[in-house]
Coordinates of C-alpha atoms in Angstrom, one line a residue:
Chain A
M265 CA 49.5 -8.9 42.3
D266 CA 51.0 -10.2 45.5
N267 CA 54.6 -11.1 45.6
A268 CA 53.9 -14.6 47.0
F269 CA 52.8 -17.1 44.3
D270 CA 49.4 -18.4 45.2
W271 CA 50.0 -22.2 45.0
T272 CA 46.4 -23.1 46.0
F273 CA 45.0 -21.1 43.1
F274 CA 47.6 -22.6 40.8
S275 CA 46.6 -26.1 41.9
E276 CA 42.9 -25.2 41.4
V277 CA 43.5 -24.1 37.9
L278 CA 45.7 -27.1 37.2
V279 CA 43.2 -29.6 38.5
G280 CA 40.4 -27.9 36.6
G281 CA 42.5 -28.1 33.4
L282 CA 43.3 -31.8 34.0
L283 CA 39.6 -32.7 34.5
A284 CA 38.7 -30.8 31.4
G285 CA 41.5 -32.6 29.6
V286 CA 40.0 -36.0 30.5
M287 CA 37.0 -35.0 28.5
Y288 CA 39.1 -34.1 25.5
S289 CA 40.7 -37.5 25.7
L290 CA 37.4 -39.1 25.6
V291 CA 36.6 -37.5 22.3
A292 CA 40.0 -38.3 21.0
I293 CA 39.8 -42.0 21.9
G294 CA 36.9 -42.3 19.4
F295 CA 39.3 -41.2 16.7
V296 CA 42.1 -43.5 17.8
L297 CA 39.9 -46.6 17.7
I298 CA 38.8 -46.0 14.1
Y299 CA 42.2 -44.8 13.0
K300 CA 44.0 -47.8 14.3
T301 CA 41.7 -50.3 12.6
S302 CA 40.8 -48.6 9.4
G303 CA 43.5 -46.0 8.8
V304 CA 40.7 -43.5 8.5
F305 CA 40.8 -40.1 10.2
N306 CA 37.1 -40.0 11.1
F307 CA 36.1 -36.4 10.8
A308 CA 32.5 -37.4 11.6
Q309 CA 33.4 -38.2 15.2
G310 CA 32.1 -34.8 16.3
S311 CA 28.8 -35.3 14.5
M312 CA 28.4 -38.6 16.2
V313 CA 28.9 -36.9 19.5
L314 CA 26.2 -34.4 18.6
F315 CA 23.9 -37.1 17.2
A316 CA 24.1 -39.1 20.4
A317 CA 23.5 -36.1 22.7
L318 CA 20.6 -34.8 20.5
T319 CA 19.0 -38.2 20.3
F320 CA 19.3 -38.7 24.1
V321 CA 18.0 -35.3 25.0
S322 CA 15.1 -35.5 22.5
L323 CA 14.1 -38.9 23.9
T324 CA 14.1 -37.8 27.5
E325 CA 12.1 -34.7 26.5
R326 CA 9.5 -37.1 25.0
G327 CA 9.1 -38.7 28.4
L328 CA 11.6 -41.6 28.3
S329 CA 13.4 -42.4 31.5
F330 CA 17.1 -41.9 31.7
G331 CA 17.9 -45.6 31.4
A332 CA 15.5 -46.2 28.5
A333 CA 16.8 -43.1 26.6
L334 CA 20.4 -44.3 27.2
A335 CA 19.6 -47.8 25.9
V336 CA 17.8 -46.5 22.8
T337 CA 20.5 -44.0 22.0
A338 CA 23.2 -46.7 22.5
A339 CA 21.3 -48.9 20.0
A340 CA 21.0 -46.0 17.6
M341 CA 24.7 -45.3 17.8
A342 CA 25.4 -49.0 17.1
V343 CA 23.1 -49.0 14.1
L344 CA 24.8 -45.8 12.9
G345 CA 28.2 -47.4 13.2
I346 CA 27.1 -50.5 11.3
V347 CA 25.5 -48.4 8.5
V348 CA 28.5 -46.1 8.1
E349 CA 31.0 -49.0 8.0
N350 CA 29.0 -51.1 5.6
A351 CA 27.6 -48.5 3.3
V352 CA 30.3 -45.9 3.1
L353 CA 33.7 -47.2 4.2
R354 CA 33.7 -50.8 3.0
P355 CA 33.2 -49.8 -0.6
L356 CA 36.0 -47.3 -0.3
V357 CA 38.4 -49.7 1.4
N358 CA 42.0 -49.6 0.0
R359 CA 41.4 -46.1 -1.4
P360 CA 44.0 -43.3 -0.6
P361 CA 43.6 -41.7 2.9
V362 CA 42.4 -38.4 1.4
T363 CA 39.5 -40.1 -0.2
L364 CA 38.5 -41.7 3.1
F365 CA 38.9 -38.4 4.9
M366 CA 36.7 -36.6 2.4
A367 CA 34.1 -39.4 2.8
T368 CA 34.0 -38.9 6.6
L369 CA 33.9 -35.1 6.1
G370 CA 30.8 -35.6 3.9
L371 CA 29.5 -38.1 6.4
S372 CA 29.9 -35.5 9.1
Y373 CA 27.5 -33.1 7.5
I374 CA 25.1 -35.8 6.6
I375 CA 24.9 -37.0 10.2
E376 CA 24.4 -33.5 11.4
G377 CA 21.7 -32.8 8.8
G378 CA 20.1 -36.1 9.6
A379 CA 20.0 -35.3 13.3
Q380 CA 18.5 -31.9 12.5
L381 CA 15.9 -33.5 10.3
L382 CA 15.0 -36.0 12.9
W383 CA 15.0 -33.8 16.1
G384 CA 14.9 -30.2 14.9
A385 CA 17.4 -27.4 15.3
Q386 CA 16.7 -25.8 18.6
V387 CA 19.1 -25.8 21.5
H388 CA 18.4 -28.2 24.3
A389 CA 19.5 -28.3 27.9
L390 CA 20.8 -31.6 29.0
E391 CA 20.4 -32.4 32.7
L392 CA 22.3 -35.4 33.9
G393 CA 21.3 -34.8 37.6
I394 CA 24.8 -34.0 38.7
Q395 CA 25.0 -31.0 40.9
D396 CA 27.7 -28.6 39.7
T397 CA 28.6 -27.4 43.2
P398 CA 32.2 -26.8 44.0
L399 CA 33.8 -29.3 46.3
E400 CA 36.5 -28.2 48.7
V401 CA 39.5 -30.5 48.6
S402 CA 42.5 -29.5 50.8
G403 CA 41.8 -25.8 50.2
M404 CA 41.0 -26.0 46.5
L405 CA 37.6 -25.6 45.0
I406 CA 36.9 -28.2 42.4
S407 CA 33.8 -28.6 40.3
K408 CA 31.9 -31.7 41.3
F409 CA 30.6 -32.1 37.8
D410 CA 34.1 -32.1 36.3
L411 CA 35.2 -34.6 38.9
I412 CA 32.3 -37.0 38.1
A413 CA 32.7 -36.5 34.3
A414 CA 36.4 -37.3 34.6
G415 CA 35.5 -40.4 36.7
I416 CA 33.0 -41.6 34.1
S417 CA 35.5 -41.0 31.3
A418 CA 38.2 -42.9 33.3
G419 CA 35.7 -45.7 33.8
M420 CA 35.0 -45.8 30.0
V421 CA 38.7 -46.1 29.3
A422 CA 39.0 -48.9 31.8
V423 CA 36.1 -50.8 30.3
L424 CA 37.6 -50.4 26.8
S425 CA 41.1 -51.6 28.0
L426 CA 39.6 -54.7 29.6
F427 CA 37.6 -55.4 26.5
F428 CA 40.7 -55.2 24.3
R429 CA 42.8 -57.2 26.7
Y430 CA 40.5 -60.1 27.4
T431 CA 38.0 -60.6 24.6
R432 CA 38.4 -62.3 21.2
T433 CA 37.1 -59.2 19.4
G434 CA 39.6 -57.2 21.5
L435 CA 42.5 -59.5 20.4
A436 CA 41.4 -59.3 16.8
F437 CA 41.3 -55.5 17.1
R438 CA 44.8 -55.4 18.5
A439 CA 46.0 -57.7 15.7
V440 CA 44.4 -55.5 13.0
A441 CA 45.8 -52.3 14.6
D442 CA 49.3 -53.9 14.7
D443 CA 49.5 -55.2 11.1
T444 CA 46.4 -54.9 9.0
F445 CA 47.8 -56.9 6.0
A446 CA 48.9 -59.8 8.2
A447 CA 45.5 -59.8 9.8
L448 CA 43.9 -60.1 6.4
A449 CA 46.3 -62.9 5.4
V450 CA 45.7 -64.9 8.5
G451 CA 41.9 -64.9 7.9
L452 CA 40.6 -62.3 10.4
R453 CA 37.3 -60.9 9.2
L454 CA 38.3 -57.3 8.9
P455 CA 34.8 -55.9 8.0
R456 CA 33.4 -57.5 11.1
I457 CA 36.2 -56.1 13.3
R458 CA 35.8 -52.7 11.8
T459 CA 32.1 -52.7 12.4
A460 CA 32.7 -53.6 16.0
V461 CA 35.1 -50.7 16.3
W462 CA 32.6 -48.3 14.8
I463 CA 30.0 -49.5 17.3
A464 CA 32.6 -48.9 20.1
A465 CA 33.4 -45.5 18.7
G466 CA 29.7 -44.7 18.7
L467 CA 29.3 -45.7 22.3
V468 CA 32.3 -43.5 23.2
S469 CA 30.6 -40.6 21.3
L470 CA 27.5 -41.3 23.4
V471 CA 29.3 -40.8 26.7
A472 CA 31.2 -37.8 25.3
G473 CA 28.0 -36.4 24.0
L474 CA 26.2 -36.6 27.3
L475 CA 29.1 -35.1 29.3
W476 CA 29.9 -32.3 26.8
G477 CA 26.2 -31.8 26.1
S478 CA 25.4 -31.2 29.7
R479 CA 28.2 -28.8 30.0
L480 CA 27.7 -26.8 26.8
G481 CA 24.1 -27.4 26.0
V482 CA 23.0 -29.7 23.2
Q483 CA 23.3 -27.6 20.0
F484 CA 25.0 -27.9 16.7
S485 CA 28.2 -26.3 17.8
L486 CA 28.6 -29.5 20.0
S487 CA 30.0 -31.2 16.9
L488 CA 32.9 -28.8 17.1
V489 CA 34.3 -30.6 20.1
V490 CA 36.1 -32.5 17.4
L491 CA 38.3 -29.4 17.1
K492 CA 39.3 -29.8 20.7
A493 CA 40.3 -33.3 20.1
L494 CA 42.7 -32.5 17.2
P495 CA 45.5 -31.0 19.3
V496 CA 45.1 -33.9 21.7
L497 CA 45.6 -36.3 18.8
V498 CA 48.6 -34.5 17.5
L499 CA 50.2 -34.4 20.9
G500 CA 49.4 -38.0 21.9
G501 CA 49.7 -39.7 18.6
F502 CA 46.8 -40.8 16.4
D503 CA 47.4 -44.5 17.1
S504 CA 47.9 -44.5 20.8
V505 CA 45.1 -44.7 23.4
P506 CA 47.5 -44.1 26.4
G507 CA 48.9 -41.3 24.2
V508 CA 45.7 -39.4 23.8
I509 CA 44.9 -39.8 27.5
V510 CA 48.2 -38.1 28.4
G511 CA 47.7 -35.7 25.5
G512 CA 44.3 -34.7 26.8
L513 CA 45.6 -34.1 30.3
L514 CA 48.5 -32.0 29.0
I515 CA 46.3 -29.9 26.7
G516 CA 43.7 -29.4 29.3
A517 CA 46.2 -28.3 31.9
F518 CA 48.3 -26.1 29.6
E519 CA 45.2 -24.5 28.2
K520 CA 43.8 -23.4 31.5
L521 CA 47.2 -22.4 32.9
A522 CA 47.9 -20.3 29.9
E523 CA 44.5 -18.7 30.0
V524 CA 44.9 -17.7 33.6
Y525 CA 48.6 -16.8 33.8
L526 CA 49.5 -15.6 30.2
G527 CA 46.0 -14.4 29.2
P528 CA 46.1 -11.1 31.1
Y529 CA 49.3 -10.0 29.3
V530 CA 47.8 -10.5 25.9
G531 CA 44.3 -9.5 26.6
G532 CA 42.8 -13.0 27.2
G533 CA 41.2 -15.4 24.8
I534 CA 44.2 -17.7 24.7
E535 CA 42.2 -20.8 25.5
G536 CA 40.8 -20.9 22.0
W537 CA 44.0 -21.3 20.2
F538 CA 46.7 -22.1 22.7
A539 CA 46.2 -25.9 22.2
Y540 CA 46.8 -25.5 18.5
A541 CA 50.0 -23.6 19.1
I542 CA 51.2 -26.6 21.2
A543 CA 50.1 -29.0 18.6
L544 CA 51.8 -27.1 15.8
L545 CA 55.0 -27.0 17.9
F546 CA 54.7 -30.8 18.3
L547 CA 54.1 -31.3 14.6
L548 CA 57.4 -29.6 14.0
I549 CA 59.3 -31.5 16.6
R550 CA 57.7 -34.9 16.9
P551 CA 55.2 -35.6 14.2
A552 CA 54.3 -39.0 15.5
G553 CA 53.2 -37.6 18.8
L554 CA 54.3 -38.5 22.3
F555 CA 53.3 -42.1 22.1
G556 CA 52.5 -42.5 18.4
G557 CA 54.3 -45.4 16.6
R558 CA 54.1 -44.1 13.1
T559 CA 53.3 -40.9 11.2
L560 CA 49.9 -40.2 9.9
E561 CA 49.4 -42.3 6.9
R562 CA 47.7 -45.4 5.9
V563 CA 49.8 -48.5 6.3
Chain B
M705 CA 78.1 -75.8 5.0
S706 CA 77.0 -79.1 3.8
A707 CA 73.5 -78.5 5.2
L708 CA 72.7 -76.3 2.3
R709 CA 74.1 -78.4 -0.5
V710 CA 71.8 -79.1 -3.4
N711 CA 71.1 -82.6 -3.5
T712 CA 70.8 -85.9 -4.3
G713 CA 69.2 -88.8 -2.6
E714 CA 66.8 -87.0 -0.4
G715 CA 64.3 -86.3 -3.2
R716 CA 60.8 -87.5 -2.5
E717 CA 58.3 -88.7 -5.0
P718 CA 55.2 -86.7 -5.7
S719 CA 52.0 -88.1 -4.3
P720 CA 49.8 -89.9 -6.9
A721 CA 48.2 -87.5 -9.4
S722 CA 44.7 -86.4 -8.6
E723 CA 42.5 -83.4 -9.0
P724 CA 44.6 -80.3 -8.2
L725 CA 43.9 -78.6 -4.9
L726 CA 45.1 -75.3 -6.4
R727 CA 45.0 -74.5 -10.1
V728 CA 46.4 -71.2 -11.5
A729 CA 45.9 -70.8 -15.2
G730 CA 47.1 -67.9 -17.5
L731 CA 47.4 -65.5 -14.6
E732 CA 48.1 -61.9 -15.4
A733 CA 48.3 -59.3 -12.7
V734 CA 48.8 -55.5 -12.5
Y735 CA 49.6 -53.0 -9.8
G736 CA 47.9 -49.6 -9.8
A737 CA 46.1 -49.2 -13.2
S738 CA 48.8 -50.4 -15.5
I739 CA 52.1 -51.6 -14.0
A740 CA 52.2 -55.2 -15.2
A741 CA 53.6 -57.6 -12.6
L742 CA 52.7 -61.0 -14.0
H743 CA 52.3 -61.9 -17.6
H744 CA 51.4 -65.6 -17.7
I745 CA 51.6 -67.9 -14.8
D746 CA 50.4 -71.5 -14.8
L747 CA 50.7 -73.5 -11.6
T748 CA 49.1 -76.5 -9.9
V749 CA 49.4 -77.9 -6.4
R750 CA 47.8 -81.3 -5.8
P751 CA 46.6 -82.5 -2.4
G752 CA 49.5 -83.6 -0.2
E753 CA 52.1 -82.1 -2.5
I754 CA 55.0 -79.7 -1.8
V755 CA 55.7 -77.3 -4.7
A756 CA 58.6 -75.0 -4.7
L757 CA 58.2 -71.7 -6.6
L758 CA 61.6 -70.5 -7.7
G759 CA 62.8 -67.4 -9.5
S760 CA 65.1 -64.5 -9.0
N761 CA 64.4 -61.4 -7.0
G762 CA 61.5 -59.5 -8.7
A763 CA 60.5 -62.3 -11.0
G764 CA 56.9 -62.3 -9.6
K765 CA 56.9 -65.0 -6.9
T766 CA 55.4 -62.8 -4.2
T767 CA 52.8 -61.3 -6.6
T768 CA 51.8 -64.8 -7.7
L769 CA 51.3 -65.9 -4.1
K770 CA 49.4 -62.8 -3.2
A771 CA 47.1 -63.4 -6.1
I772 CA 46.5 -66.9 -4.9
S773 CA 45.3 -65.7 -1.5
N774 CA 43.4 -62.8 -3.2
L775 CA 45.5 -60.3 -1.3
L776 CA 46.3 -58.1 -4.3
P777 CA 43.3 -55.8 -4.0
A778 CA 44.5 -54.8 -0.5
Q779 CA 47.7 -53.5 -2.2
R780 CA 46.0 -51.8 -5.1
G781 CA 46.8 -54.6 -7.4
K782 CA 44.5 -56.9 -9.3
V783 CA 44.3 -60.0 -11.4
S784 CA 43.7 -58.7 -14.9
R785 CA 43.4 -62.1 -16.7
G786 CA 43.4 -65.8 -16.0
E787 CA 41.9 -67.8 -13.2
I788 CA 42.7 -69.3 -9.8
H789 CA 40.8 -72.1 -8.4
F790 CA 41.2 -73.6 -4.9
D791 CA 39.3 -76.9 -4.3
G792 CA 36.8 -75.9 -7.0
H793 CA 36.2 -72.4 -5.6
D794 CA 37.0 -69.3 -7.6
V795 CA 39.6 -67.6 -5.5
L796 CA 39.1 -64.2 -7.1
K797 CA 35.5 -64.2 -5.8
K798 CA 36.4 -65.1 -2.2
S799 CA 37.8 -62.8 0.5
P800 CA 41.1 -63.8 2.1
S801 CA 39.2 -64.7 5.3
A802 CA 36.8 -66.9 3.3
L803 CA 39.8 -68.6 1.7
A804 CA 41.3 -69.2 5.1
R805 CA 38.1 -70.8 6.2
L806 CA 38.2 -73.0 3.1
G807 CA 41.8 -74.1 4.1
L808 CA 44.1 -71.8 2.1
V809 CA 46.3 -69.6 4.2
Q810 CA 49.5 -67.7 3.6
V811 CA 52.6 -66.9 5.6
L812 CA 53.7 -63.6 4.2
E813 CA 57.1 -62.6 3.2
G814 CA 58.9 -60.9 6.1
R815 CA 56.9 -62.9 8.6
H816 CA 54.5 -60.1 9.6
C817 CA 54.0 -61.1 13.2
F818 CA 51.8 -58.9 15.3
R819 CA 54.7 -57.4 17.1
T820 CA 52.9 -55.9 20.1
L821 CA 51.1 -59.2 20.8
S822 CA 52.6 -62.1 22.7
V823 CA 53.7 -65.2 20.7
E824 CA 50.6 -67.1 22.0
E825 CA 48.3 -64.2 21.2
N826 CA 49.7 -64.3 17.7
L827 CA 48.9 -68.0 17.4
I828 CA 45.4 -67.5 18.8
T829 CA 44.6 -64.9 16.1
G830 CA 44.9 -67.7 13.6
G831 CA 42.0 -69.5 15.2
L832 CA 39.7 -66.4 15.3
G833 CA 39.0 -66.2 11.6
R834 CA 37.4 -69.7 11.5
S835 CA 35.7 -69.0 14.9
S836 CA 37.5 -71.9 16.6
S837 CA 36.0 -72.9 19.9
R838 CA 38.0 -72.3 23.1
R839 CA 38.7 -76.0 23.2
E840 CA 39.8 -76.2 19.5
I841 CA 42.2 -73.3 20.1
A842 CA 43.7 -75.0 23.1
E843 CA 44.2 -78.2 21.1
D844 CA 45.7 -76.4 18.2
L845 CA 48.0 -74.5 20.4
E846 CA 49.4 -77.7 21.8
K847 CA 49.9 -79.0 18.3
V848 CA 51.8 -76.0 17.3
Y849 CA 53.9 -76.1 20.5
A850 CA 54.7 -79.8 19.7
I851 CA 56.0 -78.8 16.3
F852 CA 57.9 -75.7 17.5
P853 CA 58.8 -76.3 21.2
R854 CA 60.7 -73.0 21.2
L855 CA 57.5 -71.2 20.9
K856 CA 56.1 -72.7 24.1
E857 CA 59.1 -71.2 26.0
K858 CA 58.4 -67.8 24.5
R859 CA 54.7 -67.9 24.5
K860 CA 54.3 -65.0 27.0
S861 CA 56.9 -62.7 25.4
R862 CA 56.1 -60.1 22.7
A863 CA 56.5 -61.4 19.2
G864 CA 58.4 -58.3 18.2
L865 CA 61.1 -59.2 20.7
A866 CA 61.5 -62.8 19.5
S867 CA 64.4 -63.8 17.2
G868 CA 63.9 -64.0 13.5
G869 CA 63.5 -67.8 13.6
E870 CA 61.0 -67.6 16.4
Q871 CA 59.1 -65.0 14.5
Q872 CA 59.0 -67.2 11.4
M873 CA 57.8 -70.1 13.6
T874 CA 55.2 -67.9 15.1
A875 CA 54.0 -66.8 11.7
I876 CA 53.8 -70.5 10.5
G877 CA 52.2 -71.6 13.7
R878 CA 49.6 -68.8 13.4
A879 CA 48.8 -70.0 9.9
L880 CA 48.5 -73.6 11.1
M881 CA 45.9 -72.5 13.7
T882 CA 43.5 -71.9 10.8
R883 CA 43.7 -75.6 10.1
P884 CA 44.8 -75.3 6.5
R885 CA 44.9 -77.8 3.7
L886 CA 47.2 -75.7 1.6
L887 CA 49.9 -73.7 3.3
V888 CA 51.4 -70.9 1.2
L889 CA 54.8 -69.6 2.3
D890 CA 56.7 -66.7 0.9
E891 CA 60.5 -66.8 1.5
P892 CA 60.4 -68.5 4.9
S893 CA 64.2 -68.7 4.9
M894 CA 64.7 -65.0 4.5
G895 CA 67.3 -63.6 6.9
L896 CA 67.5 -66.8 9.0
A897 CA 70.5 -68.9 10.0
P898 CA 70.9 -72.1 8.0
L899 CA 70.2 -74.3 10.9
T900 CA 67.0 -72.5 11.7
V901 CA 66.0 -72.8 8.0
Q902 CA 66.7 -76.6 8.2
A903 CA 64.5 -76.9 11.3
I904 CA 61.6 -75.0 9.8
F905 CA 61.7 -77.0 6.5
K906 CA 62.0 -80.2 8.4
A907 CA 58.9 -79.3 10.5
L908 CA 57.0 -78.5 7.3
A909 CA 58.0 -81.7 5.6
E910 CA 56.8 -83.6 8.7
L911 CA 53.5 -81.8 8.6
N912 CA 53.2 -82.7 4.9
E913 CA 53.9 -86.4 5.6
S914 CA 51.8 -86.8 8.8
A915 CA 48.8 -84.6 8.0
G916 CA 49.0 -84.5 4.2
L917 CA 49.3 -80.8 4.3
A918 CA 49.9 -79.4 0.8
I919 CA 52.6 -76.7 0.7
L920 CA 53.4 -74.1 -1.9
V921 CA 56.7 -72.3 -1.0
A922 CA 58.4 -69.5 -2.8
E923 CA 62.1 -69.4 -2.2
Q924 CA 65.2 -67.7 -3.4
N925 CA 67.1 -70.2 -1.4
A926 CA 66.4 -72.9 -4.0
A927 CA 68.8 -75.4 -2.5
V928 CA 66.9 -75.9 0.6
A929 CA 63.5 -75.7 -1.0
L930 CA 64.4 -78.3 -3.6
R931 CA 65.4 -80.9 -1.0
F932 CA 61.8 -80.9 0.3
A933 CA 59.7 -80.3 -2.8
H934 CA 58.0 -82.8 -4.9
R935 CA 57.6 -80.4 -7.8
V936 CA 59.1 -77.2 -9.0
A937 CA 57.8 -74.2 -10.8
V938 CA 60.1 -71.5 -12.0
I939 CA 59.0 -67.9 -12.7
E940 CA 61.0 -65.6 -14.9
N941 CA 59.9 -62.0 -15.6
G942 CA 56.3 -62.7 -14.6
T943 CA 56.0 -65.8 -16.7
S944 CA 56.2 -69.4 -15.5
V945 CA 58.9 -71.2 -17.5
V946 CA 59.4 -74.5 -15.8
N947 CA 56.9 -76.9 -14.3
E948 CA 58.3 -80.3 -13.5
S949 CA 59.2 -82.8 -10.8
A950 CA 61.8 -81.8 -8.3
A951 CA 63.9 -84.9 -9.1
E952 CA 64.0 -84.1 -12.8
F953 CA 64.7 -80.5 -12.1
R954 CA 67.7 -81.4 -9.9
R955 CA 69.1 -83.7 -12.6
R956 CA 69.3 -80.8 -15.1
S957 CA 72.2 -79.2 -13.4
D958 CA 72.5 -76.4 -16.1
V959 CA 69.1 -75.2 -15.2
Q960 CA 70.0 -75.7 -11.6
S961 CA 72.9 -73.3 -11.5
F962 CA 70.8 -70.8 -13.4
Y963 CA 68.0 -70.7 -10.9
L964 CA 69.7 -71.4 -7.7
G965 CA 71.3 -68.0 -7.3
G966 CA 69.8 -65.1 -5.5
G967 CA 69.0 -62.1 -7.7
A968 CA 70.7 -61.2 -10.9
T969 CA 74.3 -62.3 -10.0
I970 CA 73.8 -65.6 -11.7
A971 CA 76.1 -65.1 -14.6
S972 CA 78.9 -67.0 -12.9
G973 CA 77.1 -70.2 -13.7
E974 CA 79.0 -72.0 -10.9
A975 CA 76.6 -73.7 -8.6
G976 CA 79.2 -73.8 -5.9
E977 CA 80.0 -70.2 -6.1
V978 CA 76.3 -69.3 -6.0
L979 CA 75.9 -71.4 -2.9
L980 CA 78.8 -69.7 -1.3
Q981 CA 77.1 -66.4 -2.0
Q982 CA 73.9 -67.6 -0.5
Q983 CA 75.7 -68.8 2.6
Q984 CA 77.2 -65.4 3.0
I985 CA 74.0 -63.6 2.5
S986 CA 72.2 -65.8 5.1
N987 CA 75.0 -65.4 7.6
K988 CA 75.0 -61.7 7.1
S989 CA 71.2 -61.5 7.6
A990 CA 71.4 -63.8 10.6
H991 CA 73.6 -61.3 12.3
S992 CA 71.9 -58.2 11.1
T993 CA 68.3 -59.1 12.0
F994 CA 67.0 -59.0 15.5

């Protein structure tokens, strides 16, 4: 090793980590939306990501154009959200959190199995038409794909924020997230709002599925991106959208930096578990997360 | 101090008897699988009537009100016997939002404002459940601001940062946005300064007179509730024990001193002393909250 610290290389790793982190945030936001309105930790989020990616790629392989496949998949995710909320979660409303968690765990496998039944089990390549050529930005080499993926994720977050800020459904969502019991008492139609949120979470999964799918290939391990989102949720707080954005960036950055700078000393392979070490540390120090308002329990 | 005196003179006659708007009969409720909260509650509210629901802490006032809005299931409780009808509808078969659309809405104990939303956003949420049009919401907002001018000044600030009185007004205003026929209030005076309590009850009485809004209000601060109520129902250990006109109730001073106190400290039997205690409690709360 040289004596002089290579700052350009450091920045390159950092930016790469941050961009990957944005994509973690994207998956984590799906969790937050549902957690805030239903108090459910939706373990099936990963399966929804897989289901979306698999549906999209199977449709394009059958000759649908990008736009048509996107529209059909979006519709399918909306239907999935409506069915899950109405058929599974509504009958279980007011049950203890662990019951709801088990329900989404079961749901996770049913959605995966359903996707397999529908589209088969082989691995698909997903081509979004984004060239993954490195861009040179002030001496650093940055993946163009990562940059565009981060841009799309940021756009998604912006759209969601505007939706929650300026629409009636958005206002109702914020009210339910703030005080569910008061929302019930004042006559807000919770089932309707929760259904809307499941649809929104489905659309977020679609975007996450396309981005992650085109990076990792569309296969069943794609549903494991849920495991990447967990440390982000712990760090950012289960009930905070800004929290998971910051959490995602931090996890992405730390993960890559640790892999590059600490990895060689311990024989590599840190990336897989380092995020969990941070999350664990956070659980011990600040269980509500950086921005979380309350601890993880149904209110 | 005189503001809170039990009294005399200001009692108003109940509106002419007619079909009850709300009828609770033989109500029994449990929490969880077996914890009995209510044993036998009978209660009616006629159109245009203000009914005060009195009783000491833990007597079952809040559970009764939650049952009336069918909010018990959301807290793992349920009505195990008896019936509740609102305007001919079986309350237990309607969701809280359906009840709100029928004109029955509740202001919860402890106000429960949406703390991260602005005061005005809080009010608007009251119009969402009934799918009010944009114009209706604007009209209703003006009405609420006319009743509680302080809210107009605070409309852009977060409800969580408003004072206790402003939060109570926000919670009431939010309920009014649903265009109710029966407004149910649980302890609206809790933790508020006496003057604020007076202002809130005065506004409610005006709504009752001008718009014929029926009101069912549970209060530990019986003194203030009695001044505005037409009729009184008293709950003791989950059972309704008194059901009569406010005027008659006030005349029976023995009963009065017994039910006017807060909580279990009633043994003193001296109405004046109890009032003094209440005054202290509300002063203390006024300082300690927000």
